[in-house]
Every structure is written in C-alpha cells, then in structure tokens.
Short mmCIF file of C-alpha atoms in Angstrom, two decimals:
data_model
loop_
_atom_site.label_atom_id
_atom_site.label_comp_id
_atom_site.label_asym_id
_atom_site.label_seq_id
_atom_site.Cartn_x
_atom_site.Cartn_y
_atom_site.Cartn_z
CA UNK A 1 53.91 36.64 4.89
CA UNK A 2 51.34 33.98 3.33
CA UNK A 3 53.79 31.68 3.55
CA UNK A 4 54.09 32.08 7.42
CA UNK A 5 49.72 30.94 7.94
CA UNK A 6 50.01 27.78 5.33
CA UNK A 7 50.49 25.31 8.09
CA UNK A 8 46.63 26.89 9.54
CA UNK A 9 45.09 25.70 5.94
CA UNK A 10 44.24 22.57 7.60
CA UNK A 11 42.05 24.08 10.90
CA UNK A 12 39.57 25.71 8.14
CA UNK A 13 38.78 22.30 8.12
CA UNK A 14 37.71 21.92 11.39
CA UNK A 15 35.06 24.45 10.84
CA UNK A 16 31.99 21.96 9.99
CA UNK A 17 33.24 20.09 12.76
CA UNK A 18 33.11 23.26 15.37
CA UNK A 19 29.50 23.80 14.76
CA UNK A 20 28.44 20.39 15.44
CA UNK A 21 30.43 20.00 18.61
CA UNK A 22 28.98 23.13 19.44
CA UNK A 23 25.51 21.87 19.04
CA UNK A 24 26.38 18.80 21.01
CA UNK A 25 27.79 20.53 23.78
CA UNK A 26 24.25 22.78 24.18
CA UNK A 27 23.16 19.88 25.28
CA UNK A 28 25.94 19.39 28.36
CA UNK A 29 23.36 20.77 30.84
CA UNK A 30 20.66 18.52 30.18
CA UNK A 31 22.45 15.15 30.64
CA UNK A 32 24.14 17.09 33.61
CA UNK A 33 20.85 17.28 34.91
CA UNK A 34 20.08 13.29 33.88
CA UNK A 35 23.60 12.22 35.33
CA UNK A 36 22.75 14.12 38.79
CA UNK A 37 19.63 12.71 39.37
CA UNK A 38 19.16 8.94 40.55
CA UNK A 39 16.76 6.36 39.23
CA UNK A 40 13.98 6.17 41.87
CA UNK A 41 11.66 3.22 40.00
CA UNK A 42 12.65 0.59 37.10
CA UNK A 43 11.81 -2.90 35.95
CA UNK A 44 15.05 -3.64 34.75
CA UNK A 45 15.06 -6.96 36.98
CA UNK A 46 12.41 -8.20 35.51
CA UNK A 47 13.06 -10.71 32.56
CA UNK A 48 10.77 -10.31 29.47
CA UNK A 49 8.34 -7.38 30.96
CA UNK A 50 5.01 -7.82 28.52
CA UNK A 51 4.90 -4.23 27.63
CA UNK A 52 8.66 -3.26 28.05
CA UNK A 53 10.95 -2.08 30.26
CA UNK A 54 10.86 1.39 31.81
CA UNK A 55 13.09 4.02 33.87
CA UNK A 56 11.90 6.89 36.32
CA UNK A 57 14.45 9.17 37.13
CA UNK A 58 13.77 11.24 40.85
CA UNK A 59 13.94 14.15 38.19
CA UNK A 60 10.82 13.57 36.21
CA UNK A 61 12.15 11.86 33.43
CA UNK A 62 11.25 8.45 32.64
CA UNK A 63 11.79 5.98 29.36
CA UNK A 64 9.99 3.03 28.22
CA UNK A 65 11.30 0.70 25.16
CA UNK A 66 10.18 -2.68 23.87
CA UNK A 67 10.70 -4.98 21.43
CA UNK A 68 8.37 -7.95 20.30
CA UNK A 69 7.75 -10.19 17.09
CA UNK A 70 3.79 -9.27 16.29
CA UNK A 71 2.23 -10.91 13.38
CA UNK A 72 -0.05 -8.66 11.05
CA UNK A 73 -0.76 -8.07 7.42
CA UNK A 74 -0.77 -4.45 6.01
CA UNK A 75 -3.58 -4.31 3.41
CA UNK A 76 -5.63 -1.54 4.68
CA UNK A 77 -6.00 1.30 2.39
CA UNK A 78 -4.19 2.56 -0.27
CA UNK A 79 -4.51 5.84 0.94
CA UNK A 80 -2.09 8.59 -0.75
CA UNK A 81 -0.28 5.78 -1.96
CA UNK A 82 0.19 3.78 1.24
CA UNK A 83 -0.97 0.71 2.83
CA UNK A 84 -1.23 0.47 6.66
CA UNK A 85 -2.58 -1.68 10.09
CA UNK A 86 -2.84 -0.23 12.84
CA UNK A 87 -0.35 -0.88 16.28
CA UNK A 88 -0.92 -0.06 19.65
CA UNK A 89 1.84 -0.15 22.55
CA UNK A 90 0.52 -0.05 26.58
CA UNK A 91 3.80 1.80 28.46
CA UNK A 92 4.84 -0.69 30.96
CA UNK A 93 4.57 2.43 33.06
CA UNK A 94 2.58 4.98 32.83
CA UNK A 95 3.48 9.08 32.09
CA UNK A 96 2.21 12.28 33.23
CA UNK A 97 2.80 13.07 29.94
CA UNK A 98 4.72 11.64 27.20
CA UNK A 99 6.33 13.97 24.79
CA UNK A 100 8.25 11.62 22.50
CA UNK A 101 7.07 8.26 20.67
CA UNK A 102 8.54 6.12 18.23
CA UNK A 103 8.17 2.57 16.41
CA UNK A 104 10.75 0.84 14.13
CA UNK A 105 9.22 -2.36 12.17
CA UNK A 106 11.89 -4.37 10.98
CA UNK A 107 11.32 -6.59 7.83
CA UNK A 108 14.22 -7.17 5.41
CA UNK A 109 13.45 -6.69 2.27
CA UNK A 110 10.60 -4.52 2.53
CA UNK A 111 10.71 -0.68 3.46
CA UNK A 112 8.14 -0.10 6.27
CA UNK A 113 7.66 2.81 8.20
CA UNK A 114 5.88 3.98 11.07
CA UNK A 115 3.68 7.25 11.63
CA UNK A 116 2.15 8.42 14.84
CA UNK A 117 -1.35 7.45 15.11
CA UNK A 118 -3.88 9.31 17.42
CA UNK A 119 -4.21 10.35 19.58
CA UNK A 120 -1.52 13.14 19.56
CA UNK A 121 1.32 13.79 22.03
CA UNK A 122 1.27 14.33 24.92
CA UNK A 123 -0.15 10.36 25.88
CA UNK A 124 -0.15 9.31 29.44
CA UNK A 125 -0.98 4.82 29.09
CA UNK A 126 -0.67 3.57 25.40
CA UNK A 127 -0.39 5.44 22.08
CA UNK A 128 -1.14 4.59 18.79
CA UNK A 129 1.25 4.09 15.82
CA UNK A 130 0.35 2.97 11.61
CA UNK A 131 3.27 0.75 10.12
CA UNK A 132 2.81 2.07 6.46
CA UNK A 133 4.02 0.24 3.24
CA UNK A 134 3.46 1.13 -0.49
CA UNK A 135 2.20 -2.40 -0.98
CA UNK A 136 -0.34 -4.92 0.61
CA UNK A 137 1.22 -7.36 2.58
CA UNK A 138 0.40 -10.69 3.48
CA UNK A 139 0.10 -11.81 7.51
CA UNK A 140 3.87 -12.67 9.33
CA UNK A 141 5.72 -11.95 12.07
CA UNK A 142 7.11 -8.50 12.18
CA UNK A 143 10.09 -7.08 14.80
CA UNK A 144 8.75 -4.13 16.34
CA UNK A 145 10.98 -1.72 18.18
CA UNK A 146 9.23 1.17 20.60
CA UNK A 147 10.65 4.09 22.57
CA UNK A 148 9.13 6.59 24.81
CA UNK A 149 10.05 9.59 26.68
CA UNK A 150 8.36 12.04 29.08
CA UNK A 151 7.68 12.60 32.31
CA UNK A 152 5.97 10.71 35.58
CA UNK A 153 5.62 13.40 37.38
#
C-alpha cells in the first residue's frame, strides 16, 4: 500500500511554498481595493519634480518616492558605535498622515543605513531620517532613495 502514495513524496514539498502563497494571497483584497480605485492627482508629467514624484489614489492612498545625489559627510557622533548626519525629505505632496517612511543611501563600498529620525510616524509635510555608518566619513555625493506611503485624505 506505501508503494501506491510514493509518487505524493514530492507535494510535501510544496508545503513551505503553501504558506507563503497563502500569506500573499491575504493580501488579494487590498490591491483589489488599489486596482478598483482610480488615480485622482499625480505629477508623473512632470520631469525631475524637486522633492519627488507622488500618486493620490480617489481611495485615500497616496505614494511619494525620490531619488537625488546629496553631498554630506557622516562624522557626527559615535554614538553606540555609529556615526550619523542628519537628512530631511519635503513630500512633493503632502499626507493626512503618513504611515510608512523609508531612505536607502547608496555608496559602494561602504555599508550605510538609514533610521527614522523624529519626529515619529504618522508625518503629514517632511520627515526626518539619520544615514548611520560605523565610521566617519569624509564629504561626497551620496544616492539617496525615499519612499512614502499614507493617506491624503
């Protein structure tokens, strides 16, 4: 009789891959939601926006991203270890209330990361980030990535 299941060996495999689909799939209704509402307000036409492009769906929902060469050094601190300088980013569009913030600083070879500054989510204008580094470095241009997500109204 164990003979007869051998050929289902390989679908205990699929297991790990169940769960994720799963979790994927919980979250059907919300881009349901994104894909039945229209855009009612953008800036996409506009060619290099100072602060960044943003979306405004009729929903609520609106994104803002940005990318831009700034030059700074990172020599304040150490603190726990880490150096930082401060970086602010205005939305090209302001929020009700933004929920979700993030900064990428791109310099090969060095390992920077960012932390959210205050103030604390939920932001409405501009928020406040720290690109952290375990050493002091000099002034140059860094690539800065943002994204932002939350609502308008």
């Amino acid at each position: 009789m164990r003979g007869n299941f051998q050929h289902l060996a390989p679908l205990a495999q699929l297991a790990p891959a169940a769960s994720e689909l799963q979790a994927v799939s919980g979250l059907a209704p919300y881009v349901q939601a994104l894909l039945d509402s229209r855009i009612v307000d953008h800036n996409l036409d506009v060619s290099n926006p100072p602060n960044g492009y943003y979306v405004r769906w009729e929903n609520g929902l609106q994104v803002c991203w940005h990318s831009e060469v700034r030059q700074f050094a990172i020599q304040s601190g150490p603190a726990n270890g880490f150096y930082w300088s401060g970086v602010s980013w205005y939305f090209p569009s302001a929020f009700s209330a933004c929920h979700y913030a993030n900064m990428i600083v791109r310099t090969v070879p060095r390992l920077i990361f960012s932390v959210l500054g205050a103030p604390a989510l939920p932001v409405t204008s501009e928020i406040d980030f720290y690109a952290c580094c375990q050493n002091q470095l000099e002034e140059e241009d860094r690539q800065l990535g943002f994204i932002a997500i939350g609502v308008w109204k």
